Amino acid sequence: MENESFYTTVFLGEVADPEISKITVEYDNTQKDAILIQNKERKFWYLLSEQDDGNERVGMVSAYSSEGVLLYQKGK
């Protein structure tokens, strides 16, 4: 790409509660479901931003059980 720069923000974290089966991330007026991955005994979540300017900031991270019960919420 000539003289153009594209950036992708990756939001990520570790899941400490085994009951968490879904995580949503709110950023810049967008809400998306994160991807959960298991690596041996540890579970992680990540989300790739759809914007390409690298200026995204997380507003809220919410974690839910498999029944849809809100277990955790952090942010604005």
CSV table of N, CA and C in Angstrom, one decimal:
chain,number,residue,atom,x,y,z
A,1,MET,N,0.8,-1.2,0.0
A,1,MET,CA,0.0,0.0,0.0
A,1,MET,C,0.9,1.2,0.0
A,2,GLU,N,0.6,2.1,-0.9
A,2,GLU,CA,1.4,3.3,-1.1
A,2,GLU,C,1.0,4.4,-0.2
A,3,ASN,N,1.8,4.9,0.7
A,3,ASN,CA,1.5,6.1,1.5
A,3,ASN,C,0.2,6.0,2.4
A,4,GLU,N,-0.3,4.8,2.6
A,4,GLU,CA,-1.5,4.7,3.4
A,4,GLU,C,-1.2,3.7,4.6
A,5,SER,N,-1.7,4.1,5.7
A,5,SER,CA,-1.5,3.3,6.9
A,5,SER,C,-2.9,2.8,7.4
A,6,PHE,N,-3.0,1.6,7.8
A,6,PHE,CA,-4.2,1.0,8.3
A,6,PHE,C,-3.8,0.4,9.7
A,7,TYR,N,-4.6,0.6,10.7
A,7,TYR,CA,-4.4,0.1,12.0
A,7,TYR,C,-5.6,-0.7,12.4
A,8,THR,N,-5.4,-1.8,13.1
A,8,THR,CA,-6.5,-2.6,13.7
A,8,THR,C,-6.3,-2.7,15.2
A,9,THR,N,-7.3,-2.3,15.9
A,9,THR,CA,-7.2,-2.4,17.4
A,9,THR,C,-7.7,-3.7,17.8
A,10,VAL,N,-7.0,-4.4,18.7
A,10,VAL,CA,-7.4,-5.7,19.2
A,10,VAL,C,-7.7,-5.5,20.7
A,11,PHE,N,-8.9,-5.8,21.1
A,11,PHE,CA,-9.3,-5.8,22.5
A,11,PHE,C,-9.2,-7.2,23.0
A,12,LEU,N,-8.6,-7.4,24.1
A,12,LEU,CA,-8.5,-8.8,24.6
A,12,LEU,C,-8.4,-8.8,26.1
A,13,GLY,N,-8.6,-10.0,26.7
A,13,GLY,CA,-8.5,-10.2,28.1
A,13,GLY,C,-8.6,-11.7,28.4
A,14,GLU,N,-8.4,-12.0,29.7
A,14,GLU,CA,-8.5,-13.4,30.1
A,14,GLU,C,-9.9,-13.5,30.9
A,15,VAL,N,-10.5,-14.7,30.7
A,15,VAL,CA,-11.8,-15.0,31.4
A,15,VAL,C,-11.4,-15.8,32.6
A,16,ALA,N,-11.7,-15.2,33.8
A,16,ALA,CA,-11.4,-15.9,35.1
A,16,ALA,C,-12.5,-16.7,35.6
A,17,ASP,N,-13.8,-16.4,35.2
A,17,ASP,CA,-14.9,-17.1,35.8
A,17,ASP,C,-15.4,-18.2,34.7
A,18,PRO,N,-15.4,-19.4,35.1
A,18,PRO,CA,-15.7,-20.5,34.2
A,18,PRO,C,-17.2,-20.5,33.7
A,19,GLU,N,-18.0,-19.7,34.4
A,19,GLU,CA,-19.4,-19.6,34.0
A,19,GLU,C,-19.7,-18.7,32.9
A,20,ILE,N,-18.7,-17.8,32.6
A,20,ILE,CA,-18.8,-16.9,31.5
A,20,ILE,C,-18.7,-17.6,30.1
A,21,SER,N,-19.8,-17.4,29.3
A,21,SER,CA,-19.8,-18.0,28.0
A,21,SER,C,-20.0,-17.0,26.8
A,22,LYS,N,-20.2,-15.7,27.2
A,22,LYS,CA,-20.3,-14.7,26.2
A,22,LYS,C,-19.8,-13.4,26.7
A,23,ILE,N,-19.1,-12.7,25.9
A,23,ILE,CA,-18.6,-11.3,26.3
A,23,ILE,C,-18.9,-10.4,25.2
A,24,THR,N,-19.5,-9.2,25.5
A,24,THR,CA,-19.7,-8.2,24.6
A,24,THR,C,-18.9,-7.0,24.9
A,25,VAL,N,-18.4,-6.3,23.8
A,25,VAL,CA,-17.6,-5.1,24.0
A,25,VAL,C,-18.2,-3.9,23.3
A,26,GLU,N,-18.4,-2.8,24.0
A,26,GLU,CA,-18.9,-1.6,23.4
A,26,GLU,C,-17.7,-0.6,23.2
A,27,TYR,N,-17.6,-0.1,22.0
A,27,TYR,CA,-16.6,0.9,21.7
A,27,TYR,C,-17.1,1.8,20.6
A,28,ASP,N,-16.8,3.1,20.8
A,28,ASP,CA,-17.2,4.1,19.8
A,28,ASP,C,-18.6,3.9,19.2
A,29,ASN,N,-19.6,3.8,20.0
A,29,ASN,CA,-21.0,3.6,19.6
A,29,ASN,C,-21.2,2.3,18.8
A,30,THR,N,-20.4,1.3,19.1
A,30,THR,CA,-20.6,0.0,18.4
A,30,THR,C,-20.6,-1.1,19.5
A,31,GLN,N,-21.4,-2.1,19.4
A,31,GLN,CA,-21.4,-3.2,20.3
A,31,GLN,C,-21.2,-4.5,19.6
A,32,LYS,N,-20.2,-5.3,19.9
A,32,LYS,CA,-19.9,-6.5,19.2
A,32,LYS,C,-19.6,-7.6,20.2
A,33,ASP,N,-19.9,-8.9,19.8
A,33,ASP,CA,-19.5,-10.0,20.6
A,33,ASP,C,-18.1,-10.4,20.4
A,34,ALA,N,-17.4,-10.6,21.5
A,34,ALA,CA,-16.0,-11.1,21.5
A,34,ALA,C,-15.9,-12.6,21.1
A,35,ILE,N,-14.8,-13.0,20.7
A,35,ILE,CA,-14.5,-14.4,20.4
A,35,ILE,C,-13.8,-15.0,21.6
A,36,LEU,N,-14.3,-16.1,22.1
A,36,LEU,CA,-13.8,-16.8,23.3
A,36,LEU,C,-12.9,-18.0,22.8
A,37,ILE,N,-11.7,-18.1,23.3
A,37,ILE,CA,-10.9,-19.3,23.0
A,37,ILE,C,-10.3,-19.9,24.2
A,38,GLN,N,-10.2,-21.2,24.2
A,38,GLN,CA,-9.7,-22.0,25.3
A,38,GLN,C,-8.3,-22.5,25.0
A,39,ASN,N,-7.3,-22.3,25.9
A,39,ASN,CA,-6.0,-22.8,25.7
A,39,ASN,C,-5.6,-23.6,27.0
A,40,LYS,N,-5.7,-24.9,26.9
A,40,LYS,CA,-5.5,-25.7,28.1
A,40,LYS,C,-6.5,-25.3,29.2
A,41,GLU,N,-6.0,-24.9,30.3
A,41,GLU,CA,-6.9,-24.6,31.5
A,41,GLU,C,-7.3,-23.1,31.4
A,42,ARG,N,-6.8,-22.3,30.5
A,42,ARG,CA,-7.1,-20.9,30.5
A,42,ARG,C,-8.0,-20.5,29.3
A,43,LYS,N,-8.9,-19.5,29.6
A,43,LYS,CA,-9.8,-19.0,28.5
A,43,LYS,C,-9.5,-17.5,28.3
A,44,PHE,N,-9.6,-17.1,27.1
A,44,PHE,CA,-9.3,-15.7,26.7
A,44,PHE,C,-10.4,-15.3,25.8
A,45,TRP,N,-10.6,-13.9,25.7
A,45,TRP,CA,-11.5,-13.3,24.7
A,45,TRP,C,-10.7,-12.3,23.9
A,46,TYR,N,-11.2,-12.1,22.7
A,46,TYR,CA,-10.6,-11.0,21.9
A,46,TYR,C,-11.6,-10.5,20.9
A,47,LEU,N,-11.4,-9.3,20.4
A,47,LEU,CA,-12.3,-8.7,19.4
A,47,LEU,C,-11.4,-7.8,18.6
A,48,LEU,N,-11.5,-7.9,17.3
A,48,LEU,CA,-10.8,-7.1,16.3
A,48,LEU,C,-11.8,-5.9,16.0
A,49,SER,N,-11.3,-4.7,16.1
A,49,SER,CA,-12.1,-3.5,15.7
A,49,SER,C,-12.4,-3.5,14.2
A,50,GLU,N,-13.5,-3.0,13.9
A,50,GLU,CA,-13.9,-2.8,12.5
A,50,GLU,C,-13.4,-1.5,11.9
A,51,GLN,N,-12.9,-0.6,12.8
A,51,GLN,CA,-12.4,0.7,12.3
A,51,GLN,C,-10.9,0.5,12.0
A,52,ASP,N,-10.4,1.4,11.2
A,52,ASP,CA,-9.0,1.3,10.8
A,52,ASP,C,-8.2,2.5,11.1
A,53,ASP,N,-8.6,3.3,12.2
A,53,ASP,CA,-7.8,4.4,12.5
A,53,ASP,C,-7.0,4.2,13.8
A,54,GLY,N,-7.2,3.1,14.5
A,54,GLY,CA,-6.5,2.8,15.7
A,54,GLY,C,-6.8,3.7,16.9
A,55,ASN,N,-7.9,4.4,16.9
A,55,ASN,CA,-8.2,5.4,18.0
A,55,ASN,C,-9.4,4.9,18.8
A,56,GLU,N,-9.8,3.6,18.8
A,56,GLU,CA,-10.9,3.1,19.5
A,56,GLU,C,-10.6,3.0,21.0
A,57,ARG,N,-11.6,3.3,21.8
A,57,ARG,CA,-11.6,3.1,23.2
A,57,ARG,C,-12.8,2.3,23.7
A,58,VAL,N,-12.5,1.4,24.6
A,58,VAL,CA,-13.6,0.6,25.1
A,58,VAL,C,-14.4,1.4,26.0
A,59,GLY,N,-15.8,1.3,25.8
A,59,GLY,CA,-16.7,1.9,26.7
A,59,GLY,C,-17.2,1.0,27.8
A,60,MET,N,-17.5,-0.2,27.4
A,60,MET,CA,-18.1,-1.2,28.4
A,60,MET,C,-17.7,-2.6,27.9
A,61,VAL,N,-17.4,-3.5,28.9
A,61,VAL,CA,-17.2,-4.9,28.7
A,61,VAL,C,-18.2,-5.6,29.6
A,62,SER,N,-19.0,-6.5,29.0
A,62,SER,CA,-20.1,-7.2,29.7
A,62,SER,C,-19.9,-8.7,29.5
A,63,ALA,N,-20.0,-9.5,30.6
A,63,ALA,CA,-19.9,-11.0,30.5
A,63,ALA,C,-21.2,-11.6,30.9
A,64,TYR,N,-21.6,-12.7,30.2
A,64,TYR,CA,-22.8,-13.4,30.4
A,64,TYR,C,-22.6,-14.9,30.6
A,65,SER,N,-23.5,-15.5,31.3
A,65,SER,CA,-23.6,-16.9,31.4
A,65,SER,C,-24.2,-17.5,30.2
A,66,SER,N,-24.2,-18.8,30.1
A,66,SER,CA,-24.8,-19.5,28.9
A,66,SER,C,-26.4,-19.3,28.9
A,67,GLU,N,-26.9,-18.9,30.1
A,67,GLU,CA,-28.4,-18.7,30.2
A,67,GLU,C,-28.7,-17.2,29.9
A,68,GLY,N,-27.7,-16.4,29.6
A,68,GLY,CA,-27.9,-15.0,29.3
A,68,GLY,C,-27.9,-14.0,30.5
A,69,VAL,N,-27.5,-14.6,31.7
A,69,VAL,CA,-27.5,-13.8,32.9
A,69,VAL,C,-26.2,-12.9,32.9
A,70,LEU,N,-26.4,-11.6,33.2
A,70,LEU,CA,-25.2,-10.7,33.3
A,70,LEU,C,-24.4,-11.1,34.5
A,71,LEU,N,-23.1,-11.5,34.3
A,71,LEU,CA,-22.3,-11.8,35.5
A,71,LEU,C,-21.3,-10.8,35.9
A,72,TYR,N,-20.9,-9.9,34.9
A,72,TYR,CA,-19.9,-8.9,35.1
A,72,TYR,C,-20.1,-7.8,34.1
A,73,GLN,N,-19.8,-6.6,34.6
A,73,GLN,CA,-19.8,-5.4,33.7
A,73,GLN,C,-18.8,-4.4,34.2
A,74,LYS,N,-18.0,-3.9,33.3
A,74,LYS,CA,-17.0,-2.9,33.7
A,74,LYS,C,-17.0,-1.9,32.6
A,75,GLY,N,-16.9,-0.6,33.0
A,75,GLY,CA,-16.8,0.5,32.0
A,75,GLY,C,-17.7,1.6,32.3
A,76,LYS,N,-17.9,2.5,31.4
A,76,LYS,CA,-18.7,3.7,31.5
A,76,LYS,C,-20.2,3.4,31.6
